[in-house]
CSV table of N, CA and C in Angstrom, one decimal:
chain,number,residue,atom,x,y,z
L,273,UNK,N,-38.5,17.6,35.7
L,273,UNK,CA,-37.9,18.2,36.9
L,273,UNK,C,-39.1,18.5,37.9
L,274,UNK,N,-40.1,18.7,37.3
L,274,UNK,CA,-41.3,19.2,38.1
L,274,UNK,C,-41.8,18.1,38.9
L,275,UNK,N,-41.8,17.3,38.1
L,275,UNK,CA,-42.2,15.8,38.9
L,275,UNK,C,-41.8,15.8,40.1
L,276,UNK,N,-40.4,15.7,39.9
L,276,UNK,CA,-39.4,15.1,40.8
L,276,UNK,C,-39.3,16.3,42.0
L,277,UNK,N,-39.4,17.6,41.7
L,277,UNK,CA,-39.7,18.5,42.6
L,277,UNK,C,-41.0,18.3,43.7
L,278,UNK,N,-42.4,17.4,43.3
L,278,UNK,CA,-43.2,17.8,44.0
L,278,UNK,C,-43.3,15.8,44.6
L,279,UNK,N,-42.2,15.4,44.1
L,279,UNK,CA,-41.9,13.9,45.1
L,279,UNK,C,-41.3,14.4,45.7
L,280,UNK,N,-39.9,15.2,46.1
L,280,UNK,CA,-38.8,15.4,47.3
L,280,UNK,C,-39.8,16.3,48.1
L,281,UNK,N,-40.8,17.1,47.5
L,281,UNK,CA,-41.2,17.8,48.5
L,281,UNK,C,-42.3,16.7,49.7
L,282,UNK,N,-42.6,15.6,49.4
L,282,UNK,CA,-43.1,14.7,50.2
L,282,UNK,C,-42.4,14.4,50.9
L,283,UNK,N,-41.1,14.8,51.0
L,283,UNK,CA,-40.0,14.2,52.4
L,283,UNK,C,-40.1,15.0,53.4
L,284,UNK,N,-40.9,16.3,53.7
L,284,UNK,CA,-40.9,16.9,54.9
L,284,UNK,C,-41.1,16.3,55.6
L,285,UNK,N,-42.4,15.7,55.6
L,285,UNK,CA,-43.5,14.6,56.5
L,285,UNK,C,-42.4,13.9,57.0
L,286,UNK,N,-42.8,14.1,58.4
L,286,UNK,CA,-42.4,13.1,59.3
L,286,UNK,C,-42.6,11.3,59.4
L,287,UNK,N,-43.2,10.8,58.8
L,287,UNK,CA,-44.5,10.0,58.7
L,287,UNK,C,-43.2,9.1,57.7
L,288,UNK,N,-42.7,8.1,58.6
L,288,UNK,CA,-41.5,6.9,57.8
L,288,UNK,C,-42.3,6.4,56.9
L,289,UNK,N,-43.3,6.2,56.7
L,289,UNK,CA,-43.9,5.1,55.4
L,289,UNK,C,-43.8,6.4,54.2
L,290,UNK,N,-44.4,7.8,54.5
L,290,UNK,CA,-44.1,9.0,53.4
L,290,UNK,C,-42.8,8.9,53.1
L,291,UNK,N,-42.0,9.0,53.6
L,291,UNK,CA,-40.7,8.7,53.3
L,291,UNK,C,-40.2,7.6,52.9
L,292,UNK,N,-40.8,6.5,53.0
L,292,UNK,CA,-39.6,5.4,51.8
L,292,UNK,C,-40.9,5.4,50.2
L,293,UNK,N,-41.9,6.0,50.9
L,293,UNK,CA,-43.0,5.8,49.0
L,293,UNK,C,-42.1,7.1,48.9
L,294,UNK,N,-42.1,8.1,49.3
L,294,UNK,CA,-41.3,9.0,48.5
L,294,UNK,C,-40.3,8.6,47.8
L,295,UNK,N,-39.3,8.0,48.8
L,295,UNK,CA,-37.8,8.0,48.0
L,295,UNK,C,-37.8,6.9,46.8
L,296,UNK,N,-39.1,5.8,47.6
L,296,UNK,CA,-38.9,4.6,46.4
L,296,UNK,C,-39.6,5.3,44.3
L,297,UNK,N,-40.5,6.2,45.3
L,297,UNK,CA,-40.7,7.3,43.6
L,297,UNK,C,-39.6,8.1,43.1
L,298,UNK,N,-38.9,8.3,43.6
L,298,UNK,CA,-37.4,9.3,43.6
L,298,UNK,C,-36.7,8.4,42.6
L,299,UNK,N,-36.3,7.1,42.8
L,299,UNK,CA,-36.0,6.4,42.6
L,299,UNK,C,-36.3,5.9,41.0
L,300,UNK,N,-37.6,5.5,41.6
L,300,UNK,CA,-38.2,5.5,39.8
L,300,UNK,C,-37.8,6.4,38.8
L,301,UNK,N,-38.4,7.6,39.2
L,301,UNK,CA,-37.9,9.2,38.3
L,301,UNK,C,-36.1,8.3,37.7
L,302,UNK,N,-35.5,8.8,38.9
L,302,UNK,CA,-34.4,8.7,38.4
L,302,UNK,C,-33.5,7.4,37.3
L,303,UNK,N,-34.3,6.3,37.6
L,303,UNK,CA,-33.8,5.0,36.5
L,303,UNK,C,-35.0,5.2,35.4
L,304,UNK,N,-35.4,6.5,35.4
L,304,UNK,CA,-36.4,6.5,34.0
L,304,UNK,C,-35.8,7.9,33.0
L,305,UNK,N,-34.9,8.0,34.0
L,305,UNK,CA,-34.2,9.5,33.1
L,305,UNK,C,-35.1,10.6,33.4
L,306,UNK,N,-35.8,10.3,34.5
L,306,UNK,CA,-36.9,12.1,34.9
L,306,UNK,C,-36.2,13.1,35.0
L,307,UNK,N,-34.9,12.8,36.1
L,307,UNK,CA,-34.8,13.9,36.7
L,307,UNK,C,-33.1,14.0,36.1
L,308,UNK,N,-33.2,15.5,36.7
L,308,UNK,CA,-31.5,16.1,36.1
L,308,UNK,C,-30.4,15.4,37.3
L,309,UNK,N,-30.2,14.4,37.3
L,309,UNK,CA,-28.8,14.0,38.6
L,309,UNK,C,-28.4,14.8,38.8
L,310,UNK,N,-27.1,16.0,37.9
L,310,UNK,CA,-26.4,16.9,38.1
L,310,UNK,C,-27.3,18.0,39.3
L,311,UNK,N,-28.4,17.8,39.6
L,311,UNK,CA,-29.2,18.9,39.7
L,311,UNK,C,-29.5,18.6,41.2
L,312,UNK,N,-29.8,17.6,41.4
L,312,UNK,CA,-30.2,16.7,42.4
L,312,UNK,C,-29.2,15.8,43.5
L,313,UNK,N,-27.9,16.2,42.6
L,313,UNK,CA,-26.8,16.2,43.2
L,313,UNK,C,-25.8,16.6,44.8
L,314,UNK,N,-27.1,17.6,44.5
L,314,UNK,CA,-26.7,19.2,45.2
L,314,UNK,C,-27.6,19.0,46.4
L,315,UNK,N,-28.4,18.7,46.5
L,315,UNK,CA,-29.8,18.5,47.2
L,315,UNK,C,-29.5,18.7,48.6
L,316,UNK,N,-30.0,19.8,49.0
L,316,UNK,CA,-29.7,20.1,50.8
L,316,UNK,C,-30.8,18.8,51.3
L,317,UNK,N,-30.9,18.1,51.3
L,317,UNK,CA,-31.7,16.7,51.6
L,317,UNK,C,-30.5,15.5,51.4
L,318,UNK,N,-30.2,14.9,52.6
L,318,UNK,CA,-28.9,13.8,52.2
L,318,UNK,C,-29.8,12.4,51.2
L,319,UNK,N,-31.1,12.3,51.9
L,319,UNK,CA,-31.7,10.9,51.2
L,319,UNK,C,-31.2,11.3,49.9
L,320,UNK,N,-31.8,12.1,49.1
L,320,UNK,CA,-32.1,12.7,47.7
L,320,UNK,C,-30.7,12.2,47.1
L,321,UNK,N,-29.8,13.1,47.8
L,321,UNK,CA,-28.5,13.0,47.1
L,321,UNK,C,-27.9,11.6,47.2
L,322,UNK,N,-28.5,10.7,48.6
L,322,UNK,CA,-28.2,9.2,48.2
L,322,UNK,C,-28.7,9.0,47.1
L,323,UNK,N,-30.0,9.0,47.1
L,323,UNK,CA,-30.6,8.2,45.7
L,323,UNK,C,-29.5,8.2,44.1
L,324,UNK,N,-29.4,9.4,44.3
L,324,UNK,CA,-28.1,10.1,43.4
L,324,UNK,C,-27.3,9.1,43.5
L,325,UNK,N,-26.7,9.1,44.5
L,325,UNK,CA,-25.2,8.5,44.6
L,325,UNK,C,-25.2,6.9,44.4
L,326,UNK,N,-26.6,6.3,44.5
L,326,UNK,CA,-27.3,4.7,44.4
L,326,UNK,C,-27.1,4.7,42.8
L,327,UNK,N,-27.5,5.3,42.1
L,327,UNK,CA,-28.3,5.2,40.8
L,327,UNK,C,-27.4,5.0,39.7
L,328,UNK,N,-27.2,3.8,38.9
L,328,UNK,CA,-26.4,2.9,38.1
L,328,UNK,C,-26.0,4.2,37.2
L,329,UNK,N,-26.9,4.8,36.2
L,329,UNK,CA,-26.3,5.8,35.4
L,329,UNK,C,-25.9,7.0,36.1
L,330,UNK,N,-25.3,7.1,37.3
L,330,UNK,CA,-24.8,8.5,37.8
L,330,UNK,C,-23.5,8.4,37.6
L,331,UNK,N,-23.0,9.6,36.8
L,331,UNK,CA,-21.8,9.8,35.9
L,331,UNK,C,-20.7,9.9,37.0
L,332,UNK,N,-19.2,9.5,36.5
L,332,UNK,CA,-17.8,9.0,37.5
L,332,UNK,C,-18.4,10.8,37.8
L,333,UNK,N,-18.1,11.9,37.2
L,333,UNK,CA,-17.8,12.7,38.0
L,333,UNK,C,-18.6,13.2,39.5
L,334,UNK,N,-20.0,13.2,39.1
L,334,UNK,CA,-20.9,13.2,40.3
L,334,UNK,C,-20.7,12.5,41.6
L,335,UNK,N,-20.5,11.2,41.1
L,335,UNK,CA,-19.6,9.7,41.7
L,335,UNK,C,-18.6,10.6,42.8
L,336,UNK,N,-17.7,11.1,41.7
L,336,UNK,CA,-16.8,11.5,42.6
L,336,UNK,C,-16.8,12.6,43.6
L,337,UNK,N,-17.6,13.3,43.5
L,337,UNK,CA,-18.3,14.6,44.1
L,337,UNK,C,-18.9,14.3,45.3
L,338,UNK,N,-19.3,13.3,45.3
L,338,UNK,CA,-20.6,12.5,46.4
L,338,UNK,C,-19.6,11.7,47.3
L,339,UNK,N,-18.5,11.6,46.9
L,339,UNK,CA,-17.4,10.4,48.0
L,339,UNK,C,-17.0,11.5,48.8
L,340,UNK,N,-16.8,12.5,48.2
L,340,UNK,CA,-17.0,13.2,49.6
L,340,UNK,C,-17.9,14.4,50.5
L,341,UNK,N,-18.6,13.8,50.3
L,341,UNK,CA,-20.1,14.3,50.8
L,341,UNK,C,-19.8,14.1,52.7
L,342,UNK,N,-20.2,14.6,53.2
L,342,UNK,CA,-20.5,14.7,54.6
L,342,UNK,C,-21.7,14.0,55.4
L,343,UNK,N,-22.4,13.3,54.4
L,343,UNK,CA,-23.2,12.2,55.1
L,343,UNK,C,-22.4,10.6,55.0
L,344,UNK,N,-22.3,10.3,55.8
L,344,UNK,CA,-22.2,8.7,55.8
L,344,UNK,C,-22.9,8.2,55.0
L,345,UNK,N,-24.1,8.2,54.7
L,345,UNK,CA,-24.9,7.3,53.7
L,345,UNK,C,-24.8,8.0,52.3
L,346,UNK,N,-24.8,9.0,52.1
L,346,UNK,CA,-24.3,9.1,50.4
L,346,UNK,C,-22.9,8.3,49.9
L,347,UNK,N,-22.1,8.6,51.1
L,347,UNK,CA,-20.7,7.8,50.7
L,347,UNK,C,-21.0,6.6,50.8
L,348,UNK,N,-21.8,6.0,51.3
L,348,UNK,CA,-22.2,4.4,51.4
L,348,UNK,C,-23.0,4.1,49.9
L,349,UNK,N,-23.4,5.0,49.5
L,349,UNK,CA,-24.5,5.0,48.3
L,349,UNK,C,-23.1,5.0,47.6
L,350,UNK,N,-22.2,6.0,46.8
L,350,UNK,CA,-21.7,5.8,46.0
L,350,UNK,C,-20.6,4.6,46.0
L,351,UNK,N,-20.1,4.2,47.2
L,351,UNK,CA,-19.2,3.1,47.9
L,351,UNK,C,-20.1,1.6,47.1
L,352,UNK,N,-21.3,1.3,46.9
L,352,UNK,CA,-22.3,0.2,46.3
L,352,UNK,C,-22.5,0.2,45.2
L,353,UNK,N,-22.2,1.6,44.7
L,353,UNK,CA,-22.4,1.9,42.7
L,353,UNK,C,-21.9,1.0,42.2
L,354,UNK,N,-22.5,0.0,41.5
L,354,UNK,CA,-21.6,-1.0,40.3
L,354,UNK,C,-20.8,-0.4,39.5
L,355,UNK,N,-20.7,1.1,39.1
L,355,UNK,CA,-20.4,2.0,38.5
L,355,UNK,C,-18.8,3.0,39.1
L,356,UNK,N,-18.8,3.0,40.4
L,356,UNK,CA,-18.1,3.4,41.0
L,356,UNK,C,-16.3,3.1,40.9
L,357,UNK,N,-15.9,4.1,40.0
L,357,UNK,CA,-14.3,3.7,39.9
L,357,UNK,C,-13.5,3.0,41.2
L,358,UNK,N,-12.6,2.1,40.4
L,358,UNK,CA,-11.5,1.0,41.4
L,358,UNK,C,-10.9,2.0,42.3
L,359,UNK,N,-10.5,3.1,41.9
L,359,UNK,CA,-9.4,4.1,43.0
L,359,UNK,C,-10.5,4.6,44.0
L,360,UNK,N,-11.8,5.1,43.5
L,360,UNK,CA,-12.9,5.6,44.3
L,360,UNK,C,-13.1,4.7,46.0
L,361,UNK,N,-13.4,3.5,45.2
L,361,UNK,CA,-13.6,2.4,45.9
L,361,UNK,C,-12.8,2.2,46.9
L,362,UNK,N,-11.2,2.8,46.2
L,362,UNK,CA,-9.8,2.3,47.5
L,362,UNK,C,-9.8,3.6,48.3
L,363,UNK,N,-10.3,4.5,48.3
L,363,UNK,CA,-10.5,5.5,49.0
L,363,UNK,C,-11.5,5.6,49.9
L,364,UNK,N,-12.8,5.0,49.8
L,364,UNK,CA,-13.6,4.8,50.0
L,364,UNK,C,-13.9,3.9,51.1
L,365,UNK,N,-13.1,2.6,51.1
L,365,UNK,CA,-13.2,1.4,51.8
L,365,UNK,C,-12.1,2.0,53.3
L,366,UNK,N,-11.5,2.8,52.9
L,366,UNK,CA,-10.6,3.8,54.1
L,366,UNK,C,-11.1,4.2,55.3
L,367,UNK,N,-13.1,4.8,54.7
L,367,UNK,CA,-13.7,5.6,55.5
L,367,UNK,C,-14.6,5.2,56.4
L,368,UNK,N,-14.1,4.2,57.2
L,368,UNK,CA,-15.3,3.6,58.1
L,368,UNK,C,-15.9,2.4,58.2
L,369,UNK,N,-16.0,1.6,58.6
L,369,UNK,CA,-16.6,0.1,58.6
L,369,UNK,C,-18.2,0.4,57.7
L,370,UNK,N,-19.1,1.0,57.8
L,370,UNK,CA,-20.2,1.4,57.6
L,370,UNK,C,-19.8,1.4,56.1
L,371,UNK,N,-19.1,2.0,55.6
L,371,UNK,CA,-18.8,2.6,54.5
L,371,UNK,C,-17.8,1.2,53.6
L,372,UNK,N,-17.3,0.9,54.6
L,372,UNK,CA,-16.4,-0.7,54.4
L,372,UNK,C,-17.6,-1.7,53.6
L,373,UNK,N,-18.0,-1.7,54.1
L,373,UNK,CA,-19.4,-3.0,54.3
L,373,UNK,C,-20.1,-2.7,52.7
L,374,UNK,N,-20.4,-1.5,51.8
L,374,UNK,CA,-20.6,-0.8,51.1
L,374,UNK,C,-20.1,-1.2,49.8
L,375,UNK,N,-18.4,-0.9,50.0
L,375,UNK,CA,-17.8,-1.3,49.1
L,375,UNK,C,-17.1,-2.9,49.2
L,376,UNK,N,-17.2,-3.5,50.0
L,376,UNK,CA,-17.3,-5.0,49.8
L,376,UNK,C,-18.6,-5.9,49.2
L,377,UNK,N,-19.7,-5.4,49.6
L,377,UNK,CA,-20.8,-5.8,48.7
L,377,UNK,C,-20.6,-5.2,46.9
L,378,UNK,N,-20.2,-4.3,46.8
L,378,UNK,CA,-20.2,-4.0,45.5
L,378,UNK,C,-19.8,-4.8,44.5
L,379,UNK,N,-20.6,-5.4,43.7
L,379,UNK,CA,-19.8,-6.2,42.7
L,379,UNK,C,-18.6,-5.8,41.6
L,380,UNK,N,-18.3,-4.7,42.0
L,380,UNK,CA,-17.6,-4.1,41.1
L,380,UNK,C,-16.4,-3.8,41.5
L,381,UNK,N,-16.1,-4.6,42.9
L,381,UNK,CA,-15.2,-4.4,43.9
L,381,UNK,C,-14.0,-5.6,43.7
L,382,UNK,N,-12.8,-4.8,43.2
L,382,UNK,CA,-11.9,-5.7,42.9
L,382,UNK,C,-11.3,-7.0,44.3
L,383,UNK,N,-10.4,-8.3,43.4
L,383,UNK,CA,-10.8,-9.2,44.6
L,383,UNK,C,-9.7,-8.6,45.6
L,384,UNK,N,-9.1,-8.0,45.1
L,384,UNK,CA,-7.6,-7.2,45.6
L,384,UNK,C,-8.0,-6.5,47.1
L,385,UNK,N,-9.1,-5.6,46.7
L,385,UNK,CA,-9.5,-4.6,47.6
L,385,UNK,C,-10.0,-5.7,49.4
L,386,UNK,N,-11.0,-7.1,48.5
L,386,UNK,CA,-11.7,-8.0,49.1
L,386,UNK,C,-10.6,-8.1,49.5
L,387,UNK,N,-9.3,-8.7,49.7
L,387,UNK,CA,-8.4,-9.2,50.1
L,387,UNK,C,-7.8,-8.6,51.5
L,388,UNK,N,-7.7,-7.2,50.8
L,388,UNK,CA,-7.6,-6.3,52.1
L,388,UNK,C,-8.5,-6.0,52.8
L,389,UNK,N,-9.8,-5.9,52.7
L,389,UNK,CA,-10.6,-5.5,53.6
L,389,UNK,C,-11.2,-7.2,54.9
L,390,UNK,N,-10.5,-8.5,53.7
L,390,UNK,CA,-10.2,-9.8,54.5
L,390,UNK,C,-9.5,-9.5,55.7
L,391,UNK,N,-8.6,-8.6,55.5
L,391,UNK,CA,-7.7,-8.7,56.7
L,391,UNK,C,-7.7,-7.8,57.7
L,392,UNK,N,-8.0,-6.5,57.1
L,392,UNK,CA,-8.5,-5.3,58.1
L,392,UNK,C,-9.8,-5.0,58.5
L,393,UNK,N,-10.7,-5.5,57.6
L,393,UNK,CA,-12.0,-4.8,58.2
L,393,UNK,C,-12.5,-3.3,57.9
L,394,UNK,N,-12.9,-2.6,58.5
L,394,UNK,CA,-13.2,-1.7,58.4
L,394,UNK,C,-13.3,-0.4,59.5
L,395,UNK,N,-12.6,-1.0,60.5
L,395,UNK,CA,-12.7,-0.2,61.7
L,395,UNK,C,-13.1,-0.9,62.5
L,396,UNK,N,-12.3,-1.0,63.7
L,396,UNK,CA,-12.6,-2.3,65.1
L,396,UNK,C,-13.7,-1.8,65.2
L,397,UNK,N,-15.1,-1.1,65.0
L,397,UNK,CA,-16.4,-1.5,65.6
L,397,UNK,C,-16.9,-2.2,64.9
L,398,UNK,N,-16.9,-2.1,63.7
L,398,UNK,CA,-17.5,-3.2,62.5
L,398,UNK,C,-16.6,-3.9,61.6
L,399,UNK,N,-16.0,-4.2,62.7
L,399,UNK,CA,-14.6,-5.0,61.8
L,399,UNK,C,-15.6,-6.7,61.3
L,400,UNK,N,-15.9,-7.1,62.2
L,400,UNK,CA,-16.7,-8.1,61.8
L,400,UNK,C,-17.9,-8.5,60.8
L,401,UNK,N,-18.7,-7.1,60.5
L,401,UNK,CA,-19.5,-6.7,59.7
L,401,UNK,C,-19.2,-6.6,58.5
L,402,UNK,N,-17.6,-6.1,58.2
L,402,UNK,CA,-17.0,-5.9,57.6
L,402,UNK,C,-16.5,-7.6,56.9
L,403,UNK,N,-15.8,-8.0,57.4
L,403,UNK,CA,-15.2,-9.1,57.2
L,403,UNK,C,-16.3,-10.4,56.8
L,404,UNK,N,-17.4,-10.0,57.4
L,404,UNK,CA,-18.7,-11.1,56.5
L,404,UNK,C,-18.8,-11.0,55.4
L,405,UNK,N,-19.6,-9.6,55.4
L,405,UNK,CA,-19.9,-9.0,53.5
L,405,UNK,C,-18.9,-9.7,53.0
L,406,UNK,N,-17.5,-9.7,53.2
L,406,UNK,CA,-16.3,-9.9,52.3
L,406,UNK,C,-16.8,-11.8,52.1
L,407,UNK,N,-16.5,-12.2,53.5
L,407,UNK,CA,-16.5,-13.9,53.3
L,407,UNK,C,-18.2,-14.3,52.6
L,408,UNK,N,-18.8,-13.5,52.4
L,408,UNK,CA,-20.3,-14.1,51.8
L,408,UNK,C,-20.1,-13.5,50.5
L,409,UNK,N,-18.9,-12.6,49.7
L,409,UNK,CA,-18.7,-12.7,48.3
L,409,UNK,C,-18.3,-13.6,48.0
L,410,UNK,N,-19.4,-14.3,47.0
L,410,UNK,CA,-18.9,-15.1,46.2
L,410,UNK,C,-17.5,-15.4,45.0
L,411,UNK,N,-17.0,-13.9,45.1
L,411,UNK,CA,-15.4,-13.9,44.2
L,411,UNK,C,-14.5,-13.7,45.0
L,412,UNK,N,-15.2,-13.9,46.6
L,412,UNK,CA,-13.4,-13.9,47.6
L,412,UNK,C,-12.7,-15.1,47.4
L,413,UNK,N,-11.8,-14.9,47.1
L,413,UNK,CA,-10.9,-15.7,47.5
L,413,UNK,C,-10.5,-17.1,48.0
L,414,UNK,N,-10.0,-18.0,47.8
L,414,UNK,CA,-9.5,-18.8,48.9
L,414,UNK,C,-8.6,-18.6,50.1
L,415,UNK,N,-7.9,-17.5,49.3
L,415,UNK,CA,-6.5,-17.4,50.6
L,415,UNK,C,-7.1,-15.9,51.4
L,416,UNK,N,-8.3,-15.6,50.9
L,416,UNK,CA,-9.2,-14.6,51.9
L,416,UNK,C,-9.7,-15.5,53.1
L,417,UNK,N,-10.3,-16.8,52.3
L,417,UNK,CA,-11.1,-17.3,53.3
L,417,UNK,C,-10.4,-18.2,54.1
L,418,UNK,N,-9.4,-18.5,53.7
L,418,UNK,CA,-8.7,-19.0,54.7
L,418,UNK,C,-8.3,-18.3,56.1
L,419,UNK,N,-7.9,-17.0,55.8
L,419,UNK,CA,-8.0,-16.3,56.7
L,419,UNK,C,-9.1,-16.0,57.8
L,420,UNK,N,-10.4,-15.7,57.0
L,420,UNK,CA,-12.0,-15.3,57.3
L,420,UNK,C,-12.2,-16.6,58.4
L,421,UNK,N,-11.5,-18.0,58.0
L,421,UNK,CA,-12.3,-19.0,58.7
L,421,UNK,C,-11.6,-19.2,60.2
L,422,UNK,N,-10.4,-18.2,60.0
L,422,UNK,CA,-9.7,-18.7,61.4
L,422,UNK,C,-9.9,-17.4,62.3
L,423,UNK,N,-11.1,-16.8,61.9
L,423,UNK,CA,-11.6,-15.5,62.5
L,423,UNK,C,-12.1,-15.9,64.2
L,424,UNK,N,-12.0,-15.2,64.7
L,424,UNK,CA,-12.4,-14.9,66.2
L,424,UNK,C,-13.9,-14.9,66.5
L,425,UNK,N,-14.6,-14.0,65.3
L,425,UNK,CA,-16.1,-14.3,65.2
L,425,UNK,C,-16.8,-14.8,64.7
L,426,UNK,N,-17.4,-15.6,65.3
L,426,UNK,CA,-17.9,-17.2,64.8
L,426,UNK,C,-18.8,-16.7,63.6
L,427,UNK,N,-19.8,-15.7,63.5
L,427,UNK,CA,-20.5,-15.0,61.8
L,427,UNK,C,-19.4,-14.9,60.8
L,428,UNK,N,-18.2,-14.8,61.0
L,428,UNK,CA,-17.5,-14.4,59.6
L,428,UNK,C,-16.9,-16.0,59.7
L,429,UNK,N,-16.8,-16.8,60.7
L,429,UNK,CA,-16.0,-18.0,60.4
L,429,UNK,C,-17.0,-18.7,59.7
L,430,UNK,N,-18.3,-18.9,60.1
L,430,UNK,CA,-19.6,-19.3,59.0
L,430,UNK,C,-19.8,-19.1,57.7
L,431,UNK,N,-19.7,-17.6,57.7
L,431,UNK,CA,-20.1,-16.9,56.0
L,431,UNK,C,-18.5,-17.5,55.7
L,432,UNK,N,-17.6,-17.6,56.1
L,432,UNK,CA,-16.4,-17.9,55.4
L,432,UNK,C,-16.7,-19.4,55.2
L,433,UNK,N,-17.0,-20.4,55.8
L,433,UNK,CA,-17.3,-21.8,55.3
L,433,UNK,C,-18.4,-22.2,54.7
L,434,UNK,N,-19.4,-21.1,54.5
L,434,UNK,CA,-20.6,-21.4,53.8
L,434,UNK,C,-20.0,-21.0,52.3
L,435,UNK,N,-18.7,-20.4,51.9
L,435,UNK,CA,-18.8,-20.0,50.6
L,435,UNK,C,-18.5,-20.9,49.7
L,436,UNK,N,-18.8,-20.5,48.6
L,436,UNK,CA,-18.1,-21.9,47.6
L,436,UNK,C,-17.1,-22.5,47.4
L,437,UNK,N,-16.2,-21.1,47.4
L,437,UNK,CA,-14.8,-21.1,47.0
L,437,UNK,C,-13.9,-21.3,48.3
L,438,UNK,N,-14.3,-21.2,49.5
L,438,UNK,CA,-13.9,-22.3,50.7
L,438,UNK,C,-13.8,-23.3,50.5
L,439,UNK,N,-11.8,-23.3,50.7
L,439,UNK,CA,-11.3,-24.6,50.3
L,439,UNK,C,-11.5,-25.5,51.6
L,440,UNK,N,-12.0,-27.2,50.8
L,440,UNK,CA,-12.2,-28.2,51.8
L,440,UNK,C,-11.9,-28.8,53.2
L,441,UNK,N,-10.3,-28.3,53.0
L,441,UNK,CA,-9.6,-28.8,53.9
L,441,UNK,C,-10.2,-28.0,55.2
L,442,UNK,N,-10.4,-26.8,55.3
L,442,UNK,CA,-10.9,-25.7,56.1
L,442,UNK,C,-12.3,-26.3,56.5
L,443,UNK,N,-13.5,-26.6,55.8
L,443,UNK,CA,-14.8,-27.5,56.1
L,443,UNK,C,-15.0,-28.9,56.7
L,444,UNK,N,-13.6,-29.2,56.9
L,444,UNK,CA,-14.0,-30.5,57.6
L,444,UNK,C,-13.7,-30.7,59.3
């Protein structure tokens, strides 16, 4: 814990390169079992508690504590957890295109959810942003990408015909 106390204290510093060797040490601690999650959880510092919310062994309940955290990027952190329960995720994918984009990269992201976020996006600012991530997973769908390829925005009509599972008829 001590460790990990006199790495977060390197986040004052102004100084962006202090801050990503910091957090990328945070990081370490944490996938080595340093530090207490539960502990770190709490962290009046939002990075900290992302790292938290990133980190493969962070338990459903913390998981769930962190979805609704008041930073955008912790919920984006826990929204990416390979770890992150299916209902979390459908809650989750609700809250923003930013946060959309999050849980469509997740590999742990049912193709159901892909399906829906094929068709809505994530919120008209990043609806598009949204709708890529989805067409550049490799487990969307066909009848996602069928959709994806008859998109308006030529990036999602692309990632939708660059994918594998883009059926032929649509590529020619």
């Amino acid at each position: 814990v001590r460790a990990a106390d006199q790495v977060i204290s390197a986040l004052r510093y102004d100084d962006e390169e202090i801050r990503k060797a910091t957090l990328s040490s945070l990081r370490k601690h944490v996938r080595r079992g340093l530090v207490p999650l539960n502990k770190l959880a709490n962290h009046k510092i939002d990075a900290v508690r992302t790292v938290i919310a990133e980190a493969v062994d962070c338990p459903t309940e913390i998981l769930e504590n962190l979805a609704s955290d008041k930073s955008e990027d912790v919920r984006a952190g826990v929204a990416g957890n390979s770890n992150c329960p299916v209902a979390l995720l459908e809650i989750l994918a609700e809250q923003g295109w930013g946060i959309a984009i999050s849980v469509a990269c997740n590999p742990s992201c049912p193709v159901a959810l892909l399906e829906i976020l094929a068709e809505h996006g994530g919120g008209e600012d990043g609806r598009c942003l949204v709708m890529e991530a989805v067409a550049e997973d490799p487990r969307c769908p066909a009848s996602a990408l069928e959709v994806l390829a008859k998109d308006e925005e030529e990036d999602v009509r692309l990632a939708a015909l660059a994918n594998p599972n883009c059926p032929d008829h649509l590529k020619a």
